[in-house]
Amino acid sequence: MTNNPKMQNPSEMLANLRNSFNSGLTRPLKFRERQLNNIIKLVEENTNLILDALRDDLHKSTQESMVCEIEILKNDALNMIHNLSDWSKPRSVEKDLVNIMDKVQILPEPYGVVLVVGAWNYPLTLALSPLIGAIAAGNCVIVKPSELSPATAKIIAELLPKYLDTNCYKVFLGGPAETQQLLQHRFDYIFYTGSTRVGAIVAQCAAKNLTPTTLELGGKSPCYLDSTVDMDIAAARIFWGKALNSGQTCIAPDYVLCSQEVEKKFIEAFKKAQKTQFGEDMKDSPDYCRIINNNHFNRLVGLLEGQEIAHGGHHDASQRYIEPTICVNVDPNSPLMKDEIFGPILPIIRVNNAAEAISFINAREKPLALYVFSNDKSLVNLFEEQTSSGGVCVNDTIMHFACDALPFGGVGNSGLGAYHGKFSFDTFSHQKPILEKSIDKFGEMLQSIRYAPYSEGKIKALSLLSRKRKLPIPREYISHILLVVFGFFVCYLYFMIMGKHC
Ligand code: NAD
């Protein structure tokens, strides 16, 4: 592994990884388990180094780093270790009459050599969480962390080779130019996290080699709020989702949709939440992150120009600090409402009712997350059924990300594919269908029905055998019922024989 970008040779790296993959090194589950355990060791033995790097890059607090980066990775790896043997087994599927005598299965197989490109906002998680899925599924991997979080990229490049097999897992450092260089090569799978703009570039490069991709992108995640909720609780949860990582979270609530009456109450409750969570002056709080770099800081401050600020607005370029800020009377066509904000600014768009909010959402690109705060179940159903988004979280923000029984990913402009938990394992596995038939005279007698010479009789028989039928009882109970019938049959035989002997 090379840490100096000038010394990195993508062709050599790929050739080495392809050799390792083809040698079958990553196939045994024990090997994968060892690597996953080593990732747990990596984060446990280097927690302080990691905390320092995240503080250097984003001024991340210990709690945010522990919860959103370190613990999440440990649990990710543990989840894989606990389920690896189960998830990697071939699974039997439903059979039709035509295949009743055959073995019909799906075998998850690793793709081969995978490229993981990470983003800077959760720089450790977004590089290592896909890596964990790719390792579990048996792939070799090149990880390309974001150059915009250099301290974390550096420790990833230093630590990974100390803990993982360097013939199978490598780190490649660099920015857009180096990533473009990597993307000219053929990978078997590309997992990209970042902006929609760059996602399109990655997809174009992948298409040249017909490489399958997962694109974890962003977008403007709306948050609808009505008057049926406890406003203090709702505002505390929305504030938390917006202040987390200083709003630099792909699923941060991007803007609020509510009525004028709700808006007033929400702003007051939001101010209260800020004071309770971060004290009188957020700038003094050790728990509040900073904007990643000057470009993003200037972009965000620029978005405030000409806006009516109802709360916050304080910023300090020397620290790249921006206070959580609410803008009201926002023109839906203003720059603030054009692209994902990705910072602690929260515009409020007034709507008269849920139907108006749904029209507003549906007139725009499909978001990565949709938040609804309401105690009205029928209204919540309306949002769930009449809008499309990567995910939905009701009466909270962000927390659906932490539920790894749910797939995490976007739809349309917010992404392609999903991961987390078993979905990660499946994402990095080709689901290979396998049909196994016996080859003997009896089987052949049944199969020969499809051979020429064709006839009316054969057509009828084939159509009967292949017809889809709705079973009167669920399929999963059939084996139980057959077992019970068989049991009765055995008992019947037993009593018949015993009866004859007595
Ligand atoms: P970005 O697209 O600028 O960069 C992401 C990665 O792409 C980096 O590793 C970077 O080096 C590389 N890259 C940048 N320009 C490139 C180019 N021209 N060619 C090839 N590679 C290039 O994104 P970012 O600024 O790091 O992250 C912010 C975006 O990512 C936001 O839109 C956010 O919503 C999204 N995001 C999504 C998720 C998710 O899970 N869906 C998570 C985090 C961030």
PDB file of N, CA and C in Angstrom, residues 438-448:
ATOM      1  N   SER A 438     -31.277 -33.579 -12.310  1.00  0.00           N
ATOM      2  CA  SER A 438     -30.613 -34.885 -12.363  1.00  0.00           C
ATOM      3  C   SER A 438     -30.529 -35.293 -13.827  1.00  0.00           C
ATOM      4  N   ILE A 439     -29.592 -36.154 -14.161  1.00  0.00           N
ATOM      5  CA  ILE A 439     -29.495 -36.609 -15.540  1.00  0.00           C
ATOM      6  C   ILE A 439     -29.573 -38.134 -15.530  1.00  0.00           C
ATOM      7  N   ASP A 440     -30.808 -38.593 -15.662  1.00  0.00           N
ATOM      8  CA  ASP A 440     -31.028 -40.049 -15.680  1.00  0.00           C
ATOM      9  C   ASP A 440     -32.208 -40.350 -16.594  1.00  0.00           C
ATOM     10  N   LYS A 441     -32.427 -41.610 -16.816  1.00  0.00           N
ATOM     11  CA  LYS A 441     -33.448 -42.027 -17.802  1.00  0.00           C
ATOM     12  C   LYS A 441     -34.856 -41.590 -17.373  1.00  0.00           C
ATOM     13  N   PHE A 442     -35.166 -41.753 -16.055  1.00  0.00           N
ATOM     14  CA  PHE A 442     -36.503 -41.403 -15.578  1.00  0.00           C
ATOM     15  C   PHE A 442     -36.774 -39.902 -15.761  1.00  0.00           C
ATOM     16  N   GLY A 443     -35.774 -39.086 -15.329  1.00  0.00           N
ATOM     17  CA  GLY A 443     -35.899 -37.627 -15.459  1.00  0.00           C
ATOM     18  C   GLY A 443     -36.072 -37.257 -16.922  1.00  0.00           C
ATOM     19  N   GLU A 444     -35.306 -37.914 -17.777  1.00  0.00           N
ATOM     20  CA  GLU A 444     -35.328 -37.583 -19.194  1.00  0.00           C
ATOM     21  C   GLU A 444     -36.704 -37.877 -19.825  1.00  0.00           C
ATOM     22  N   MET A 445     -37.350 -38.929 -19.294  1.00  0.00           N
ATOM     23  CA  MET A 445     -38.667 -39.286 -19.804  1.00  0.00           C
ATOM     24  C   MET A 445     -39.645 -38.102 -19.585  1.00  0.00           C
ATOM     25  N   LEU A 446     -39.542 -37.507 -18.376  1.00  0.00           N
ATOM     26  CA  LEU A 446     -40.426 -36.371 -18.064  1.00  0.00           C
ATOM     27  C   LEU A 446     -40.038 -35.139 -18.883  1.00  0.00           C
ATOM     28  N   GLN A 447     -38.723 -34.956 -19.055  1.00  0.00           N
ATOM     29  CA  GLN A 447     -38.248 -33.741 -19.730  1.00  0.00           C
ATOM     30  C   GLN A 447     -38.493 -33.774 -21.232  1.00  0.00           C
ATOM     31  N   SER A 448     -38.559 -34.963 -21.799  1.00  0.00           N
ATOM     32  CA  SER A 448     -38.599 -35.067 -23.267  1.00  0.00           C
ATOM     33  C   SER A 448     -39.880 -34.463 -23.858  1.00  0.00           C
TER      34      SER A 448
END
